[in-house]
Short mmCIF file of C-alpha atoms in Angstrom, two decimals:
data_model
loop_
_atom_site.label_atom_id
_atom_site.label_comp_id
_atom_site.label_asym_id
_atom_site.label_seq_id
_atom_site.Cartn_x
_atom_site.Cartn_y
_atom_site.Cartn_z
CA UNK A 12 11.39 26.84 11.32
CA UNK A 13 8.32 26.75 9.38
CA UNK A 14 7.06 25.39 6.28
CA UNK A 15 6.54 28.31 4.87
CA UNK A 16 9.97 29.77 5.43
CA UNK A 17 11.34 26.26 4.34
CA UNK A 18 9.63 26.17 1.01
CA UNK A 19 10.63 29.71 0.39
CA UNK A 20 14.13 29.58 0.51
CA UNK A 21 13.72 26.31 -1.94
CA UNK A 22 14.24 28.62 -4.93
CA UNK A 23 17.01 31.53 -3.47
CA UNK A 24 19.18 28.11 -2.83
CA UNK A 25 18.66 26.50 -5.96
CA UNK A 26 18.87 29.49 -7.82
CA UNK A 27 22.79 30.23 -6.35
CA UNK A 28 23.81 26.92 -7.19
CA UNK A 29 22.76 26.97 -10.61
CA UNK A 30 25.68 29.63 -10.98
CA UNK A 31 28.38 26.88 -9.37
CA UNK A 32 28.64 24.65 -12.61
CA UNK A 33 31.91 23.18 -11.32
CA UNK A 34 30.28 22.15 -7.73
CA UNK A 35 29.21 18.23 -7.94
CA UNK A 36 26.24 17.31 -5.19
CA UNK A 37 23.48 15.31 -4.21
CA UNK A 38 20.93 14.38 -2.02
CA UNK A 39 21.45 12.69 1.36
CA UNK A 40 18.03 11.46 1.80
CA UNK A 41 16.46 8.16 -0.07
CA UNK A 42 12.88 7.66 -0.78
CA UNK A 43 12.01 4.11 -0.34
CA UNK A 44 10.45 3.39 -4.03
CA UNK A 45 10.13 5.45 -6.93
CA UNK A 46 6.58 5.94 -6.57
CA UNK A 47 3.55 5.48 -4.25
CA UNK A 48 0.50 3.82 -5.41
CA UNK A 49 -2.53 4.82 -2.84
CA UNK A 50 -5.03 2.52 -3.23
CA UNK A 51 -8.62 4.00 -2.58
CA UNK A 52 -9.72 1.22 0.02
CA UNK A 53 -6.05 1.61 2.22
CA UNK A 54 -6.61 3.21 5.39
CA UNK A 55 -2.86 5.13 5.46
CA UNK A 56 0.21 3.74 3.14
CA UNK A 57 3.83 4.16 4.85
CA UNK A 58 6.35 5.84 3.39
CA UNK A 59 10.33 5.06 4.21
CA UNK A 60 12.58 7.74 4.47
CA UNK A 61 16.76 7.25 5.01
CA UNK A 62 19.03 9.38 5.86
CA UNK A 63 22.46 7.91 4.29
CA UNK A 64 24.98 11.02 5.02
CA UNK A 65 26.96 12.03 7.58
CA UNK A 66 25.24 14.96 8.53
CA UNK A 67 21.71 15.12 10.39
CA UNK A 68 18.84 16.97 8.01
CA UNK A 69 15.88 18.43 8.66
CA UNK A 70 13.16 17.51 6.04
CA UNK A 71 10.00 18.41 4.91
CA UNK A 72 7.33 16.62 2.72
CA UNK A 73 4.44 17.32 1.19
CA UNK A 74 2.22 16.51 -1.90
CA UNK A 75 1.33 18.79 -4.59
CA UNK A 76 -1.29 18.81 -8.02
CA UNK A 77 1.60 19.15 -10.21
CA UNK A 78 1.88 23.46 -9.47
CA UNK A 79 5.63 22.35 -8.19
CA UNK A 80 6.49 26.16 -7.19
CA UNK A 81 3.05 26.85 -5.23
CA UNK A 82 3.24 27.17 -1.45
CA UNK A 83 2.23 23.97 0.22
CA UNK A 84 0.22 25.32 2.71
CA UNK A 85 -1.72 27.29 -0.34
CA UNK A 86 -2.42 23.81 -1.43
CA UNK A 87 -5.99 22.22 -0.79
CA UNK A 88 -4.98 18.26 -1.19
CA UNK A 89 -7.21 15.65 0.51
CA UNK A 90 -4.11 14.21 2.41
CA UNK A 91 -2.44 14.36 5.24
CA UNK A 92 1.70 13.54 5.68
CA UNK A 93 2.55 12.71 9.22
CA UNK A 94 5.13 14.59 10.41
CA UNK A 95 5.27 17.04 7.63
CA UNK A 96 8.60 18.32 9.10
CA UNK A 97 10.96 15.90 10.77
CA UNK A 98 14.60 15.68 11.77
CA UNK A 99 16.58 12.54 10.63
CA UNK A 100 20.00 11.74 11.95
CA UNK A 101 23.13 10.02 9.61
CA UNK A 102 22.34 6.72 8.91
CA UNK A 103 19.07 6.82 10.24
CA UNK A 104 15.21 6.46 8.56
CA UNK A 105 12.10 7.92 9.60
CA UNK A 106 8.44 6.52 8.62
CA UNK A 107 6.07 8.65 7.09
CA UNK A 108 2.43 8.18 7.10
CA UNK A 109 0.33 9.35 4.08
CA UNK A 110 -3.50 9.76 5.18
CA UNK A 111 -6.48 10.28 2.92
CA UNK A 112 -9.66 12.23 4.09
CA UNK A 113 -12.15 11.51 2.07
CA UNK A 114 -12.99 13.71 -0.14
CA UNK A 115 -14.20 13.15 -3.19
CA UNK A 116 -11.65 12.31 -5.77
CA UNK A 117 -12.34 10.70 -9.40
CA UNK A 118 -13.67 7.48 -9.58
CA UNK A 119 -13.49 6.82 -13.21
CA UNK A 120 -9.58 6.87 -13.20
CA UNK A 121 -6.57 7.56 -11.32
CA UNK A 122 -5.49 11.29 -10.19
CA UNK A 123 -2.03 11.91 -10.24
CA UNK A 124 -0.20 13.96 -7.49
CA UNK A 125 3.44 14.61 -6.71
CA UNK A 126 5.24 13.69 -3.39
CA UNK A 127 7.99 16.09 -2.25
CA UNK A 128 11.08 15.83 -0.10
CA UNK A 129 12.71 18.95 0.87
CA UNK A 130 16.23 18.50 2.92
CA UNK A 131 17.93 21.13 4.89
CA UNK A 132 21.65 20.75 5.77
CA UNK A 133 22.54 22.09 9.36
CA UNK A 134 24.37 25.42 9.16
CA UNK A 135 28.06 24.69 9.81
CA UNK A 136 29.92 26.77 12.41
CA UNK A 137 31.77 28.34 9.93
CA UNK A 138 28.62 29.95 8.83
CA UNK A 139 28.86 32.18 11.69
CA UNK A 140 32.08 33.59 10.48
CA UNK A 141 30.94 37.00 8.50
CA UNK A 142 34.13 37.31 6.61
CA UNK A 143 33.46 33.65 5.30
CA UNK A 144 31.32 33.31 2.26
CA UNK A 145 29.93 30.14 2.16
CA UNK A 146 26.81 28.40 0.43
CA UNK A 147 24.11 25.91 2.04
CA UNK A 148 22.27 23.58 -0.46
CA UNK A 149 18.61 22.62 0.00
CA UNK A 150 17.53 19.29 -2.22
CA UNK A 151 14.46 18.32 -3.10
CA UNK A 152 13.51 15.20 -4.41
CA UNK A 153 9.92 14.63 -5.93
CA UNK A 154 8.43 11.59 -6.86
CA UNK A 155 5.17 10.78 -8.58
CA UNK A 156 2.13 9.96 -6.39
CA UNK A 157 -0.64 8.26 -7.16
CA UNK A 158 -4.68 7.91 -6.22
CA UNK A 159 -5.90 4.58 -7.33
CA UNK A 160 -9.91 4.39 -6.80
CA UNK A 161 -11.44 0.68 -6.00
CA UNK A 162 -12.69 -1.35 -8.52
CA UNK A 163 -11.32 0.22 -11.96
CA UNK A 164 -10.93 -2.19 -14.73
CA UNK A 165 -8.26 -3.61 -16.11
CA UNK A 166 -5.10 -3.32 -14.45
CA UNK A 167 -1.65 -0.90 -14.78
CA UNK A 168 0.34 -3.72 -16.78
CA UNK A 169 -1.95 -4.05 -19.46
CA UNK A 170 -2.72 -0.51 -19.41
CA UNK A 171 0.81 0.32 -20.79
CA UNK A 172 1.04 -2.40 -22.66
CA UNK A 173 -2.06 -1.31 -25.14
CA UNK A 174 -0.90 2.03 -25.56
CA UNK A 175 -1.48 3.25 -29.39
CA UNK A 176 0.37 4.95 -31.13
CA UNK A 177 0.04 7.64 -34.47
CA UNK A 178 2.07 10.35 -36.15
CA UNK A 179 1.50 14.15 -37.38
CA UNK A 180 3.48 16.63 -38.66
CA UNK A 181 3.68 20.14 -37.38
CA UNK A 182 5.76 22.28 -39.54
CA UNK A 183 8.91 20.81 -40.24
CA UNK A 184 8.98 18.60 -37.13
CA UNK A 185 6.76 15.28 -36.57
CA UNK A 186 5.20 14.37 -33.62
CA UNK A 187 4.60 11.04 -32.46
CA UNK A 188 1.33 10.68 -30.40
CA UNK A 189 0.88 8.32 -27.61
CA UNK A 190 -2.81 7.32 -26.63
CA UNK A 191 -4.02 5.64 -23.55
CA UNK A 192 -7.51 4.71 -23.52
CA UNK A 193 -7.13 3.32 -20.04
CA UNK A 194 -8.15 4.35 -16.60
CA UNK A 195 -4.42 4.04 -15.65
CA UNK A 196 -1.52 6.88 -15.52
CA UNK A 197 1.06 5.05 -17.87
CA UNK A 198 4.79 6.49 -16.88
CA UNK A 199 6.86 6.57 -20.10
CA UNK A 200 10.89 6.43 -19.57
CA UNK A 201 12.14 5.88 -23.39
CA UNK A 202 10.79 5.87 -26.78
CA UNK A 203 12.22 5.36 -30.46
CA UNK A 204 10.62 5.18 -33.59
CA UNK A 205 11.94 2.40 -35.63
CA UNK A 206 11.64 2.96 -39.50
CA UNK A 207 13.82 0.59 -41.65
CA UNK A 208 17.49 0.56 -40.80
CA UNK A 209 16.69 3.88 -38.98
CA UNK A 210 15.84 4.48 -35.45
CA UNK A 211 14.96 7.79 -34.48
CA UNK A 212 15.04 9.15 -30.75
CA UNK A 213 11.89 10.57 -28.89
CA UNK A 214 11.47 13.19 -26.66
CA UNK A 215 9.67 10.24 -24.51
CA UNK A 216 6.63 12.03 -21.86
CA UNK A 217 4.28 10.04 -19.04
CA UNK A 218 0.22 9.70 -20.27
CA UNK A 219 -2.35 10.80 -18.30
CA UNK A 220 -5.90 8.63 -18.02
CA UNK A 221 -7.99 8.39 -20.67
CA UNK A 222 -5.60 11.19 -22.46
CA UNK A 223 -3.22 11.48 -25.87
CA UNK A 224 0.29 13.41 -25.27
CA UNK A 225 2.53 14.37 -28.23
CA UNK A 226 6.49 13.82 -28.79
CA UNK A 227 8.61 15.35 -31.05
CA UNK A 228 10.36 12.92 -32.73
CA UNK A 229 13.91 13.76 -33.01
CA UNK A 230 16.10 14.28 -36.45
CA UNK A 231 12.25 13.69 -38.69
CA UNK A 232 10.96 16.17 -40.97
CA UNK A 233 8.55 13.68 -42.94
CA UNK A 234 6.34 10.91 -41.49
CA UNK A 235 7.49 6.99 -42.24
CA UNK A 236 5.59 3.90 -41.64
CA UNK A 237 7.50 1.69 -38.66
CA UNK A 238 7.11 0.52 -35.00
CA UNK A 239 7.48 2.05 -31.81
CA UNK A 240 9.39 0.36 -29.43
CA UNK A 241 8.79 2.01 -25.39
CA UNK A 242 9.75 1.19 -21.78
CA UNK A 243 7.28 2.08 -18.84
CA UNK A 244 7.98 2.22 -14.92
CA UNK A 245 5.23 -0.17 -13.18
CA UNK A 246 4.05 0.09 -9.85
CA UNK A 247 7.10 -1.09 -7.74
CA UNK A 248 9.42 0.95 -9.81
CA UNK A 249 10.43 -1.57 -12.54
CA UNK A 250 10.92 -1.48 -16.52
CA UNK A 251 8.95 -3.27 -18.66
CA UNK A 252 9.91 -3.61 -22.91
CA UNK A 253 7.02 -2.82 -25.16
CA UNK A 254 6.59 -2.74 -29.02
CA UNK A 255 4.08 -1.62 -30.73
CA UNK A 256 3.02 -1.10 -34.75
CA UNK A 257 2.53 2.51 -35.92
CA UNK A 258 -0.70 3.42 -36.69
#
């Protein structure tokens, strides 16, 4: 089978399942973290894969620039995934190997990528039956990936730790703005905006190097003085509490 028939079927799959609101799945296969960090000066970082169902998958990996529903192999990334297609039995891992070549990438800051695992389930016997209708899942799992150039200052924790934030209102909605001024992607999980004896839900997103994002705020048609209290995901996949005044 080939990537590019794998990939393909991705969305006829996921598109007949959406219609089964009553069927409860989920993936088989584990990633071993909930990100990789590739540091500029690594020669390869390792990636753990695990099989934990009862049924042996074929999977396929790749990275992508954030275009989620583009072909890989239309895809021009300056890595290499070794094996990009792999079998894995039950209860059994394979080892990945992630391989950067060199070209020239940002030095200033980090560049975000995406890592991908797409798992095919074996097609039962009863598939061959043509009087039996019966539907195959495909899941894909997809992480956030992570180029890291040498010798950028500071470091992640403080990065998320100093992010700023302001308020504007658009129409009859306010938006809370989040500002990194660091060289460091800062993952966002949660955010409320704490005004008084109120605290008002945000529609939290991640912020990209050197960048501002926007959130609505949720239930706010007028902006209030307050504080902003966040979590963030660090490097090995951890929470960390922040607080911070409103500017």
């Amino acid at each position: 089978m080939s990537n590019t028939f794998v990939f393909k079927g991705l969305k006829t799959l996921l598109c007949a399942a959406a219609f089964i609101t009553s069927f409860q799945a989920c993936a088989d296969i584990v990633i071993s973290g909930t990100r990789i960090i590739y540091p500029q000066s690594s020669k390869d970082v390792i990636v753990g894969l695990e099989n934990r169902g009862n049924k042996p998958l074929l999977v396929q990996t790749w990275l992508d620039d954030g275009r989620d529903d583009v072909n890989p192999q239309e895809l021009k990334l300056p890595f290499v995934i070794t094996p990009p297609v792999s079998r894995i039995d039950p209860k059994k891992g394979q080892s990945l190997r992630i391989t950067y070549m060199g070209k020239s990438l940002p030095q200033e800051r980090e560049t975000l990528y995406w890592f991908n695992v797409l798992e095919i389930p074996p097609k039962s016997k009863a598939a061959n039956d043509e009087n039996l209708n019966q539907l195959q899942l495909a899941f894909r799992t997809r992480i956030k990936f992570i180029f890291r150039p040498d010798g950028l200052k500071g470091n992640p924790l403080d990065a998320a730790a100093n992010v700023t934030w302001s308020q504007k209102k658009e129409g009859n909605t306010v938006q809370l703005v989040a500002h990194n001024n660091s060289p460091y992607n800062v993952s966002i999980s949660t955010v409320k905006l704490k005004s008084g004896q109120q605290t008002y839900e945000v529609a939290n997103k991640s912020v990209l190097p050197f960048s501002e994002v926007s959130m609505p705020v949720k239930s706010l048609t007028s902006t209030v003085s307050g504080s902003v209290e966040f979590e963030t995901i660090n490097d090995h996949g951890g929470v960390d509490k922040h607080e911070a005044q409103l500017k």
